[in-house]
Coordinates of C-alpha atoms in Angstrom, one line a residue:
M1 CA -5.4 0.9 2.5
C2 CA -2.5 1.3 4.8
G3 CA -1.3 -1.5 6.8
I4 CA -0.5 -1.8 10.6
F5 CA 1.4 -4.6 12.4
G6 CA 2.6 -4.8 16.0
F7 CA 4.3 -7.3 18.1
T8 CA 5.1 -7.5 21.8
G9 CA 7.2 -10.5 23.3
R10 CA 10.4 -10.5 25.0
N11 CA 13.6 -10.6 23.2
S12 CA 11.8 -10.6 19.9
D13 CA 13.5 -10.3 16.5
P14 CA 12.9 -7.2 14.5
Q15 CA 12.6 -9.4 11.4
T16 CA 9.2 -10.4 12.9
L17 CA 8.0 -6.7 12.1
M18 CA 9.4 -6.8 8.6
D19 CA 7.8 -10.1 7.9
G20 CA 4.5 -8.7 9.3
I21 CA 4.3 -5.5 7.1
R22 CA 5.5 -7.6 4.0
R23 CA 2.3 -9.6 4.4
L24 CA 0.3 -6.4 4.2
E25 CA 2.0 -5.2 1.0
Y26 CA -1.0 -6.2 -1.2
R27 CA -3.0 -3.5 0.5
G28 CA -1.1 -0.9 -1.3
Y29 CA 1.6 1.4 0.0
D30 CA 4.2 3.8 -1.1
S31 CA 6.3 4.3 2.1
W32 CA 6.8 2.2 5.3
G33 CA 8.3 2.4 8.6
V34 CA 9.2 0.5 11.7
A35 CA 9.7 1.3 15.5
I36 CA 11.1 -1.0 18.1
N37 CA 11.3 -0.6 21.8
G38 CA 14.7 -1.9 23.0
S39 CA 16.3 -1.6 26.5
D40 CA 16.8 2.2 26.6
Q41 CA 15.2 4.0 23.6
L42 CA 13.0 3.8 20.5
E43 CA 14.6 2.9 17.4
I44 CA 12.9 4.3 14.2
H45 CA 13.3 3.4 10.5
K46 CA 11.4 4.8 7.7
A47 CA 11.7 4.4 3.9
T48 CA 9.8 5.2 0.7
G49 CA 9.2 2.7 -2.0
R50 CA 9.2 -1.1 -1.5
I51 CA 9.9 -2.8 1.8
A52 CA 13.7 -3.8 2.0
E53 CA 14.5 -7.4 1.8
T54 CA 16.9 -7.2 4.8
L55 CA 16.7 -5.5 8.1
P56 CA 17.8 -1.9 8.4
E57 CA 21.4 -1.8 9.6
T58 CA 20.5 -0.2 12.9
F59 CA 18.2 -3.1 13.7
Q60 CA 20.7 -5.8 12.8
G61 CA 21.7 -8.0 15.7
A62 CA 18.9 -6.1 18.0
S63 CA 16.1 -7.5 19.9
F64 CA 12.9 -5.7 21.2
R65 CA 10.3 -5.9 23.7
S66 CA 7.5 -4.4 21.6
G67 CA 7.4 -3.0 18.2
I68 CA 5.2 -1.4 15.6
A69 CA 5.2 -1.2 11.7
H70 CA 3.2 0.5 9.0
T71 CA 2.8 0.7 5.3
R72 CA 1.5 4.0 4.1
W73 CA -0.6 4.9 1.0
A74 CA -0.4 8.6 0.8
T75 CA -3.5 10.6 1.4
H76 CA -2.5 13.9 3.3
G77 CA 1.0 14.6 2.0
A78 CA 3.3 12.9 -0.7
P79 CA 5.1 9.7 -0.1
T80 CA 8.1 11.2 1.7
L81 CA 10.4 10.2 4.7
D82 CA 8.7 13.0 6.9
N83 CA 5.4 11.7 6.0
A84 CA 5.9 8.1 6.4
H85 CA 4.8 6.5 9.7
P86 CA 5.7 5.9 12.6
H87 CA 5.4 9.6 13.7
T88 CA 7.2 10.5 16.9
N89 CA 6.8 13.1 19.6
Q90 CA 9.6 15.8 20.1
A91 CA 11.4 13.9 22.7
G92 CA 11.4 10.7 20.5
D93 CA 10.1 8.6 23.3
L94 CA 6.6 7.9 21.8
A95 CA 5.8 6.6 18.4
L96 CA 2.5 6.1 16.7
V97 CA 1.0 4.5 13.5
H98 CA -2.3 5.3 12.0
N99 CA -4.8 4.3 9.4
G100 CA -7.6 6.3 8.5
I101 CA -8.5 10.0 8.2
I102 CA -8.5 12.7 11.1
E103 CA -11.1 15.0 9.7
N104 CA -10.5 17.8 12.2
Y105 CA -6.7 17.7 12.0
K106 CA -6.4 21.3 10.7
S107 CA -8.0 22.7 13.7
L108 CA -6.2 20.4 16.0
R109 CA -2.8 21.2 14.3
S110 CA -3.3 24.9 14.4
K111 CA -4.1 24.7 18.2
L112 CA -1.0 22.6 18.9
T113 CA 1.2 24.9 16.7
K114 CA 0.1 27.7 19.0
L115 CA 1.1 25.7 22.0
G116 CA 4.7 25.3 20.7
F117 CA 4.4 21.8 19.0
A118 CA 6.5 21.5 16.0
F119 CA 5.2 19.5 13.0
R120 CA 7.5 17.5 10.6
S121 CA 5.0 16.1 8.3
E122 CA 2.0 17.1 6.0
T123 CA -0.1 14.3 7.4
D124 CA -3.1 14.4 9.4
S125 CA -1.8 11.4 11.6
E126 CA 1.0 13.4 13.3
V127 CA -1.6 15.5 15.2
A128 CA -2.4 12.5 17.3
I129 CA 1.1 11.9 18.6
H130 CA 1.4 15.6 19.7
L131 CA -1.9 15.4 21.3
I132 CA -0.9 12.5 23.3
Q133 CA 2.1 14.5 24.3
Y134 CA -0.1 17.5 25.1
F135 CA -2.2 15.5 27.6
L136 CA 0.8 13.8 29.1
D137 CA 2.1 17.3 29.9
Q138 CA -1.1 17.9 31.7
G139 CA -0.2 15.1 34.2
L140 CA -2.4 12.2 32.7
S141 CA -1.2 8.7 32.6
L142 CA -0.3 7.3 29.1
K143 CA -3.5 5.3 28.9
E144 CA -5.6 8.3 29.9
A145 CA -3.7 10.6 27.5
F146 CA -4.4 7.9 24.8
L147 CA -8.1 8.0 25.4
Q148 CA -8.2 11.8 25.6
T149 CA -6.7 11.9 22.2
L150 CA -9.0 9.5 20.7
N151 CA -12.0 11.2 22.1
S152 CA -10.6 14.6 20.5
I153 CA -10.3 13.0 17.2
E154 CA -13.1 13.2 14.5
G155 CA -12.9 10.7 11.7
T156 CA -11.6 7.2 11.5
Y157 CA -8.7 5.5 12.9
G158 CA -6.7 2.2 13.6
L159 CA -4.0 3.3 15.7
A160 CA -1.2 1.9 17.7
L161 CA 1.0 3.5 20.2
I162 CA 4.4 2.5 21.7
S163 CA 6.2 4.1 24.5
N164 CA 9.8 4.0 25.7
H165 CA 8.6 4.4 29.3
Q166 CA 6.4 1.3 28.9
P167 CA 8.5 -1.0 26.8
D168 CA 6.3 -4.1 27.3
R169 CA 3.0 -2.4 26.6
L170 CA 1.3 -1.2 23.5
L171 CA -1.9 0.8 23.1
I172 CA -4.3 0.2 20.3
G173 CA -7.5 1.9 19.2
R174 CA -10.1 1.4 16.4
L175 CA -12.9 3.5 15.0
G176 CA -13.9 2.6 11.5
S177 CA -10.6 1.1 10.5
P178 CA -9.9 -2.7 11.4
M179 CA -7.6 -4.1 14.1
V180 CA -7.5 -7.6 15.0
I181 CA -5.3 -9.0 17.9
G182 CA -3.7 -12.5 17.9
Q183 CA -3.1 -14.2 21.2
G184 CA -0.1 -16.5 21.7
E185 CA 2.0 -18.1 24.4
G186 CA 4.1 -15.3 25.7
F187 CA 3.3 -12.7 23.1
H188 CA 0.6 -10.8 21.4
V189 CA 0.4 -9.6 17.8
F190 CA -1.9 -7.3 16.0
A191 CA -2.6 -6.1 12.6
S192 CA -5.1 -4.3 10.3
D193 CA -5.7 -7.6 8.5
P194 CA -5.6 -11.2 9.9
A195 CA -3.4 -12.2 7.0
A196 CA -0.5 -10.8 8.8
I197 CA -1.2 -12.7 12.1
I198 CA -1.8 -16.2 10.6
P199 CA 1.9 -17.3 10.7
F200 CA 1.8 -16.6 14.6
T201 CA -1.6 -17.7 15.8
R202 CA -5.2 -18.4 14.7
R203 CA -6.6 -17.2 18.1
V204 CA -7.8 -13.6 17.6
V205 CA -9.9 -10.9 19.1
Y206 CA -11.5 -8.4 16.8
L207 CA -11.7 -4.8 18.2
E208 CA -15.0 -3.1 17.6
D209 CA -15.5 0.6 16.8
G210 CA -14.8 2.6 19.9
E211 CA -12.7 -0.1 21.5
C212 CA -9.2 0.0 22.7
A213 CA -6.7 -2.5 24.1
E214 CA -3.5 -2.5 26.2
V215 CA -1.4 -5.5 25.3
G216 CA 1.8 -6.9 26.7
P217 CA 3.6 -10.3 26.2
D218 CA 1.2 -12.1 28.6
Q219 CA -1.8 -9.9 28.9
M220 CA -4.6 -7.9 27.1
N221 CA -6.7 -5.6 28.5
C222 CA -9.7 -4.1 26.4
F223 CA -11.7 -0.9 27.3
R224 CA -13.9 1.6 25.6
L225 CA -13.5 5.3 25.0
D226 CA -15.9 5.8 27.9
H227 CA -13.7 3.6 30.2
S228 CA -16.3 0.7 30.1
I229 CA -15.1 -2.8 29.9
P230 CA -16.4 -4.8 26.8
V231 CA -16.7 -8.6 26.9
K232 CA -14.5 -10.0 24.3
Q233 CA -14.3 -13.5 23.0
S234 CA -11.6 -15.0 21.0
Q235 CA -12.2 -16.4 17.6
Q236 CA -10.4 -18.9 15.4
L237 CA -9.2 -18.0 11.9
T238 CA -10.4 -20.5 9.5
F239 CA -7.7 -20.2 6.9
D240 CA -4.0 -21.6 7.1
L241 CA -0.5 -20.2 6.2
K242 CA -0.8 -22.0 2.8
A243 CA -3.5 -19.6 1.8
V244 CA -1.3 -16.5 2.1
E245 CA 1.7 -18.0 0.4
L246 CA 2.3 -18.1 -3.5
N247 CA 2.8 -21.9 -3.7
G248 CA 4.7 -22.0 -6.8
F249 CA 2.7 -19.2 -8.8
E250 CA 4.4 -16.0 -9.7
F251 CA 1.7 -13.7 -8.7
F252 CA -1.4 -14.1 -6.1
M253 CA -3.8 -12.9 -8.7
E254 CA -2.7 -15.9 -11.0
K255 CA -2.9 -18.3 -8.0
E256 CA -6.5 -17.0 -7.0
I257 CA -7.7 -17.2 -10.5
Y258 CA -6.9 -21.0 -10.6
E259 CA -8.3 -21.4 -7.0
Q260 CA -11.7 -20.8 -8.2
P261 CA -13.1 -24.3 -8.9
Q262 CA -12.2 -24.9 -5.1
T263 CA -13.6 -21.5 -3.9
I264 CA -16.8 -21.8 -5.8
T265 CA -17.1 -25.4 -4.1
D266 CA -16.3 -23.9 -0.7
C267 CA -18.8 -21.1 -1.3
M268 CA -21.7 -23.5 -1.8
R269 CA -20.6 -26.2 0.6
G270 CA -23.5 -27.2 3.0
R271 CA -25.9 -24.7 1.4
L272 CA -27.5 -26.6 -1.5
C273 CA -30.6 -28.7 -0.4
Q274 CA -30.8 -30.9 -3.4
G275 CA -33.8 -33.0 -2.4
E276 CA -35.9 -29.8 -1.8
G277 CA -34.7 -27.9 -4.8
T278 CA -33.8 -24.9 -2.7
V279 CA -30.9 -23.2 -1.0
R280 CA -30.5 -22.8 2.7
L281 CA -28.3 -19.9 4.0
G282 CA -28.0 -20.2 7.7
G283 CA -26.9 -16.8 8.2
V284 CA -29.9 -14.9 6.8
D285 CA -33.5 -15.0 8.3
P286 CA -35.6 -16.4 5.5
S287 CA -38.5 -14.0 6.5
L288 CA -36.5 -11.2 5.1
L289 CA -36.5 -12.7 1.6
V290 CA -40.2 -13.4 1.8
Q291 CA -41.2 -10.1 3.1
A292 CA -39.0 -8.0 0.9
K293 CA -40.8 -5.8 -1.6
R294 CA -37.7 -4.1 -2.9
I295 CA -34.0 -4.8 -2.7
K296 CA -31.3 -2.2 -2.6
I297 CA -27.6 -3.4 -3.3
L298 CA -24.8 -1.3 -1.9
A299 CA -21.3 -1.9 -3.2
C300 CA -18.2 -0.4 -4.9
G301 CA -15.9 -1.6 -7.6
T302 CA -15.8 -5.1 -8.5
S303 CA -18.6 -5.8 -5.9
L304 CA -20.7 -3.3 -7.5
H305 CA -20.5 -5.5 -10.8
A306 CA -21.5 -8.5 -8.9
G307 CA -24.4 -6.5 -7.5
L308 CA -25.5 -5.6 -11.0
I309 CA -25.6 -9.3 -12.0
G310 CA -27.5 -9.9 -8.8
K311 CA -30.1 -7.3 -9.8
Y312 CA -30.9 -9.5 -12.8
M313 CA -31.1 -12.6 -10.7
F314 CA -33.5 -11.3 -8.2
E315 CA -35.7 -9.7 -10.7
M316 CA -35.8 -12.7 -13.1
L317 CA -35.8 -15.5 -10.5
A318 CA -37.7 -14.0 -7.6
G319 CA -39.6 -11.1 -9.1
I320 CA -38.3 -8.7 -6.5
P321 CA -37.7 -5.2 -7.8
T322 CA -34.0 -4.4 -7.2
E323 CA -31.9 -1.3 -7.5
V324 CA -28.0 -1.2 -7.4
N325 CA -26.3 1.8 -5.7
Y326 CA -22.9 3.1 -5.7
A327 CA -22.3 2.9 -1.9
A328 CA -20.1 6.2 -2.1
E329 CA -23.3 8.0 -3.3
F330 CA -26.0 6.4 -1.4
R331 CA -25.9 8.2 2.0
Y332 CA -25.5 11.6 0.2
A333 CA -28.4 11.2 -2.3
A334 CA -31.3 11.2 0.3
P335 CA -32.3 7.6 -0.5
V336 CA -35.9 6.6 -0.4
I337 CA -36.3 3.5 1.9
E338 CA -39.8 2.2 1.5
P339 CA -41.2 -0.3 4.1
D340 CA -39.9 -3.7 3.8
T341 CA -36.9 -2.7 1.8
L342 CA -33.9 -5.2 2.2
V343 CA -30.5 -3.8 1.9
I344 CA -27.6 -6.1 0.7
A345 CA -24.2 -4.9 1.2
I346 CA -21.3 -6.5 -0.8
S347 CA -17.7 -6.2 0.0
Q348 CA -14.9 -8.6 -0.1
S349 CA -13.1 -7.1 2.8
G350 CA -16.1 -6.2 4.9
E351 CA -14.2 -2.9 5.7
T352 CA -15.2 -0.8 2.6
A353 CA -15.8 2.6 4.2
D354 CA -18.4 3.9 1.7
T355 CA -20.4 0.6 1.8
L356 CA -20.2 0.4 5.7
A357 CA -21.6 4.1 5.9
G358 CA -24.3 3.2 3.3
V359 CA -25.3 0.2 5.6
R360 CA -25.6 2.5 8.6
E361 CA -27.5 5.2 6.6
A362 CA -30.0 2.6 5.5
Q363 CA -30.4 1.2 8.9
R364 CA -31.0 4.8 10.2
R365 CA -34.0 5.0 7.7
G366 CA -35.6 1.7 8.9
A367 CA -34.2 -0.9 6.4
Q368 CA -32.8 -4.3 7.2
A369 CA -29.6 -5.2 5.9
I370 CA -27.5 -8.3 5.2
G371 CA -23.9 -8.5 4.2
I372 CA -22.1 -10.6 1.6
V373 CA -18.4 -10.5 2.7
N374 CA -15.4 -12.7 2.8
A375 CA -13.8 -11.6 6.0
V376 CA -15.2 -13.1 9.1
G377 CA -15.4 -10.6 12.0
S378 CA -15.3 -7.6 9.5
S379 CA -17.1 -4.3 10.2
I380 CA -19.9 -4.8 7.6
A381 CA -20.6 -8.5 8.9
R382 CA -20.9 -7.2 12.4
E383 CA -22.9 -4.1 11.4
C384 CA -25.4 -6.0 9.5
G385 CA -25.7 -8.8 12.2
Q386 CA -26.7 -11.3 9.5
G387 CA -25.5 -12.3 6.0
V388 CA -23.4 -14.7 4.0
F389 CA -19.6 -15.4 4.3
L390 CA -18.0 -16.3 1.0
H391 CA -15.5 -18.6 2.5
V392 CA -12.9 -18.3 -0.3
G393 CA -9.9 -17.7 2.1
P394 CA -7.7 -14.5 1.9
E395 CA -7.7 -12.7 -1.4
I396 CA -4.2 -11.1 -1.6
G397 CA -4.1 -9.8 -5.1
V398 CA -5.4 -6.2 -5.4
A399 CA -7.6 -7.2 -8.4
S400 CA -10.4 -9.2 -7.2
T401 CA -10.9 -12.6 -8.9
K402 CA -12.1 -15.5 -6.7
A403 CA -14.1 -13.2 -4.4
F404 CA -16.1 -11.8 -7.5
T405 CA -17.2 -15.2 -8.7
S406 CA -18.2 -16.5 -5.3
Q407 CA -20.2 -13.2 -4.7
V408 CA -22.1 -14.0 -8.0
V409 CA -22.6 -17.5 -6.7
V410 CA -23.9 -16.4 -3.4
L411 CA -26.3 -13.8 -5.1
C412 CA -27.7 -16.6 -7.3
M413 CA -28.1 -18.8 -4.3
L414 CA -30.1 -15.9 -2.5
A415 CA -32.3 -15.5 -5.6
I416 CA -33.1 -19.1 -5.7
Q417 CA -34.0 -19.3 -2.0
A418 CA -36.1 -16.3 -2.3
S419 CA -37.8 -17.6 -5.4
R420 CA -38.6 -20.8 -3.7
L421 CA -39.9 -19.2 -0.6
R422 CA -42.0 -16.9 -2.5
G423 CA -43.6 -19.7 -4.4
R424 CA -42.3 -18.4 -7.9
M425 CA -40.0 -21.2 -8.6
T426 CA -41.2 -24.9 -9.0
L427 CA -39.3 -27.8 -7.3
R428 CA -38.4 -28.9 -10.9
D429 CA -36.9 -25.7 -11.8
G430 CA -35.2 -25.5 -8.5
L431 CA -33.5 -28.9 -9.2
I432 CA -32.3 -27.7 -12.5
Y433 CA -30.7 -24.5 -11.0
L434 CA -29.1 -26.7 -8.2
D435 CA -27.8 -29.1 -10.7
A436 CA -26.2 -26.2 -12.6
L437 CA -24.6 -24.8 -9.4
R438 CA -23.2 -28.3 -8.5
N439 CA -21.5 -28.6 -12.0
L440 CA -19.9 -25.1 -11.8
P441 CA -16.6 -26.1 -10.2
E442 CA -15.9 -28.7 -12.9
L443 CA -16.8 -26.2 -15.6
A444 CA -14.6 -23.6 -14.0
R445 CA -11.8 -26.2 -14.1
Q446 CA -12.3 -26.9 -17.8
T447 CA -12.5 -23.1 -18.5
L448 CA -9.1 -22.6 -16.7
E449 CA -7.6 -25.0 -19.3
L450 CA -8.1 -22.1 -21.7
G451 CA -5.2 -20.3 -20.0
P452 CA -2.4 -21.1 -22.6
A453 CA -4.6 -20.0 -25.5
I454 CA -5.6 -16.9 -23.7
A455 CA -2.0 -16.2 -23.1
L456 CA -1.4 -16.4 -26.9
I457 CA -4.2 -13.9 -27.5
A458 CA -2.8 -11.6 -24.8
E459 CA 0.7 -11.6 -26.7
Q460 CA -1.2 -10.2 -29.7
Y461 CA -2.9 -7.5 -27.9
K462 CA -0.6 -6.4 -25.1
D463 CA 0.6 -3.4 -26.8
A464 CA -2.9 -1.8 -27.5
D465 CA -3.7 1.5 -26.0
H466 CA -7.5 1.0 -25.6
F467 CA -9.8 -1.9 -25.2
L468 CA -13.7 -2.1 -25.5
Y469 CA -15.9 -4.8 -23.8
I470 CA -19.5 -5.2 -24.7
G471 CA -22.2 -7.5 -23.5
R472 CA -26.0 -7.6 -22.9
L473 CA -28.2 -8.7 -19.8
F474 CA -25.9 -10.9 -17.5
E475 CA -22.9 -10.1 -19.6
Y476 CA -23.2 -6.2 -19.5
P477 CA -21.9 -6.2 -15.8
L478 CA -19.5 -8.7 -16.9
A479 CA -18.2 -6.3 -19.6
L480 CA -17.6 -3.8 -16.9
E481 CA -15.7 -6.2 -14.7
G482 CA -13.4 -7.3 -17.7
A483 CA -12.6 -3.6 -18.4
L484 CA -12.0 -2.9 -14.8
K485 CA -9.6 -5.9 -14.5
L486 CA -7.7 -4.8 -17.6
K487 CA -7.1 -1.2 -16.5
E488 CA -6.4 -2.1 -12.8
I489 CA -3.5 -4.1 -13.5
S490 CA -2.1 -3.3 -17.1
Y491 CA -3.0 0.5 -17.2
I492 CA -4.5 0.1 -20.5
H493 CA -7.7 2.3 -20.9
A494 CA -10.6 0.0 -21.2
E495 CA -14.3 0.6 -21.1
G496 CA -17.2 -1.8 -20.7
I497 CA -20.7 -1.0 -22.1
S498 CA -24.0 -2.5 -22.9
A499 CA -23.9 -3.8 -26.5
A500 CA -27.3 -2.2 -26.8
E501 CA -25.7 1.3 -26.3
L502 CA -23.2 0.9 -28.9
K503 CA -25.0 2.9 -31.6
H504 CA -25.7 5.6 -29.0
G505 CA -22.2 7.0 -29.0
P506 CA -19.5 4.5 -28.4
I507 CA -19.4 3.2 -31.9
A508 CA -17.6 6.3 -32.8
L509 CA -14.6 4.8 -30.9
I510 CA -14.3 1.7 -33.3
D511 CA -11.3 1.7 -35.6
K512 CA -8.7 -0.9 -36.8
D513 CA -6.6 -0.4 -33.6
L514 CA -9.3 -1.0 -31.2
P515 CA -9.8 -4.6 -29.6
V516 CA -13.3 -5.3 -28.8
V517 CA -14.2 -8.1 -26.5
V518 CA -17.5 -9.3 -27.3
L519 CA -19.4 -11.4 -24.6
A520 CA -21.8 -13.6 -26.5
T521 CA -22.7 -16.8 -24.5
Q522 CA -26.3 -16.2 -23.8
D523 CA -28.8 -17.9 -26.2
K524 CA -31.4 -15.3 -25.5
V525 CA -29.6 -12.3 -26.9
L526 CA -27.2 -14.1 -29.3
D527 CA -28.8 -12.9 -32.5
K528 CA -28.6 -9.3 -31.1
M529 CA -24.9 -9.7 -30.3
I530 CA -24.3 -11.0 -33.9
S531 CA -25.8 -7.9 -35.2
N532 CA -23.4 -5.8 -32.9
V533 CA -20.4 -7.6 -34.3
H534 CA -21.3 -7.1 -37.8
E535 CA -21.5 -3.2 -37.0
I536 CA -18.0 -3.4 -35.5
K537 CA -16.6 -5.6 -38.1
A538 CA -17.8 -3.1 -40.8
R539 CA -15.9 -0.3 -39.1
G540 CA -12.6 -2.3 -38.8
G541 CA -12.6 -3.2 -35.1
R542 CA -10.4 -6.2 -33.9
I543 CA -12.9 -8.6 -32.4
I544 CA -12.2 -11.0 -29.5
S545 CA -15.5 -13.2 -29.0
V546 CA -16.3 -15.2 -26.0
V547 CA -19.0 -17.8 -26.9
R548 CA -20.2 -21.2 -25.8
E549 CA -18.7 -24.3 -26.9
G550 CA -20.3 -25.5 -30.1
C551 CA -21.4 -22.0 -31.2
D552 CA -19.7 -20.9 -34.5
A553 CA -21.8 -18.0 -35.4
L554 CA -19.1 -15.5 -34.7
D555 CA -16.2 -17.5 -36.0
H556 CA -15.9 -15.7 -39.5
L557 CA -16.2 -12.3 -37.9
S558 CA -13.8 -12.6 -35.1
E559 CA -10.0 -12.5 -35.0
E560 CA -10.1 -14.5 -31.8
V561 CA -12.7 -16.9 -30.4
I562 CA -12.6 -18.1 -26.8
S563 CA -15.2 -21.0 -26.1
I564 CA -16.5 -21.8 -22.7
P565 CA -18.6 -24.6 -21.5
P566 CA -22.2 -24.2 -21.8
V567 CA -24.2 -23.2 -18.8
L568 CA -27.5 -21.6 -17.8
D569 CA -27.7 -18.0 -18.8
V570 CA -28.0 -16.9 -15.1
L571 CA -24.6 -18.3 -14.5
T572 CA -22.7 -17.2 -17.5
P573 CA -21.0 -14.4 -15.7
I574 CA -19.3 -17.0 -13.4
L575 CA -17.6 -18.9 -16.1
G576 CA -17.3 -15.8 -18.4
A577 CA -15.3 -14.0 -15.8
I578 CA -12.4 -16.5 -16.0
P579 CA -11.1 -15.8 -19.4
L580 CA -11.6 -12.2 -18.8
Q581 CA -9.3 -12.5 -15.7
L582 CA -6.7 -14.5 -17.5
L583 CA -6.6 -12.0 -20.4
A584 CA -6.1 -9.1 -18.0
Y585 CA -3.4 -11.0 -16.0
H586 CA -1.4 -12.3 -19.0
I587 CA -1.5 -8.7 -20.7
A588 CA -0.3 -7.2 -17.4
A589 CA 2.4 -9.7 -16.8
M590 CA 3.6 -9.4 -20.5
R591 CA 3.8 -5.6 -20.1
G592 CA 6.0 -6.1 -16.8
C593 CA 3.4 -4.7 -14.5
D594 CA 3.3 -5.5 -10.8
V595 CA 0.2 -7.4 -11.1
D596 CA -0.4 -7.8 -7.3
R597 CA 0.4 -4.3 -6.5
P598 CA -0.8 -2.0 -9.1
R599 CA 0.1 1.6 -8.9
N600 CA -2.1 4.0 -7.0
L601 CA -4.4 1.1 -5.7
A602 CA -5.2 -0.3 -2.4
K603 CA -6.9 -3.8 -1.8
S604 CA -9.5 -2.4 0.5
V605 CA -10.7 1.3 0.5
T606 CA -11.2 1.9 4.2
V607 CA -11.5 5.8 3.9
E608 CA -13.8 7.9 1.7

């Protein structure tokens, strides 16, 4: 979603703020702005479109004592200069940036307008700066006015305030929208994402919901909305600057696709108990896996597709009935939570608003919840209290790649551990699955060698208007994911379906112009998939088949065949995802699309 960055340190360079928000570009935005606190006044610069490569003219040669910056993804109001952040009060001596949605902004705006406050924008965010001014006019201190404003707001916020009257101080608040503060020698830096902080420091403090902070160059004071003082402990960021640099790749998505042999390794490191034929995940109480009578998986987007694969894993390996729920619908659908229901929340960012709300609803109804997230210190990780971190490093590309494959690996490890704990899987079978997992990174490396061949296929199909992806069992969710990747970054309409549903309607789409990606690597359903391909071929469809090495059953029916290394059926989505990611990437790049920053999309959806 939108991005916030701020810095306080004496005689600082405004370029610091520009660099900070540039590291948040991947979150998605359509306008941006910067405010600095110099010696005698606030300097504001706002613009629509991409962040400038050079400093605004008014900032050149300047230094500042504190500053805030923002990238906005339009919700309330179009991407215009007036709607861009920072927002200022009428005197121009206060400026504010805000992530989230103020749900009661209409009533607040109406009251403030009647009191004589003039609004320049259509945004919900602007009410916050005028509320602060209103409380200042009542004689409150800046800190008290800030707190009163936050207590008046209904909704979500990550919020930062700068004042010309306190040039060395910044006020920050958080409720439902992430904020992390980095601590350095003689400076503090904060952002809505630690990726923007890593160039400055690895020592950080995460604000919890309902917490605020006042930061200056040499100090940080945290407090809650009720004025109580929380005990905060700093943490170390575990990734380095190299993880958020391109390192020779043209796009982050391409870099992250090629990182998957390493990220799969990192995801499994220290978790496979080879001699015991099982998995040990230290962040999950094993009794939850033993006692669970039912599992409900909550997720959105790519994480939802990983969850659908997890459903098959838990049911086939561990015998646990499993449902996958759209997190956005879960809390509104009066979910039935039976005793001993285990909820698994999946989110790369750990900040997905709908998934977080679903977790809270499930907990209110008595369920235990565990998280599968990538971001340490994220809201879902803290809310669940236990779970599994992916350890894949920052994922900058908006279209998820390495996080998806590692989510599936984690789900498989959980299913294996549950199966062994519940006595459903023998030691011999456990050893077979663990051997297969250990071989995955090398098989992923081999699969990536298909990149040049897939680029040639992409060249032939890059001008198609529509794509269809089909698969069965473990490859049905993979068909959904392949279609999502293509439409996310190339803007080609694509649909993923179960191959079994082909004759129940979708076969009407087949014609000579429709590329159909057929996922056919599972032995169990290969014959069924061959029958589907015959049906498509008879109607003129252009067939791109993904098969196992050594399988030639679809050669004579397909225009293109992509062969991946053989692996256990349960693990096919992990290797099978790689050629689909490469196909989407190459098509998008050849069409001239901005692969890392696709239109209208944000990396993490932190509002409903």
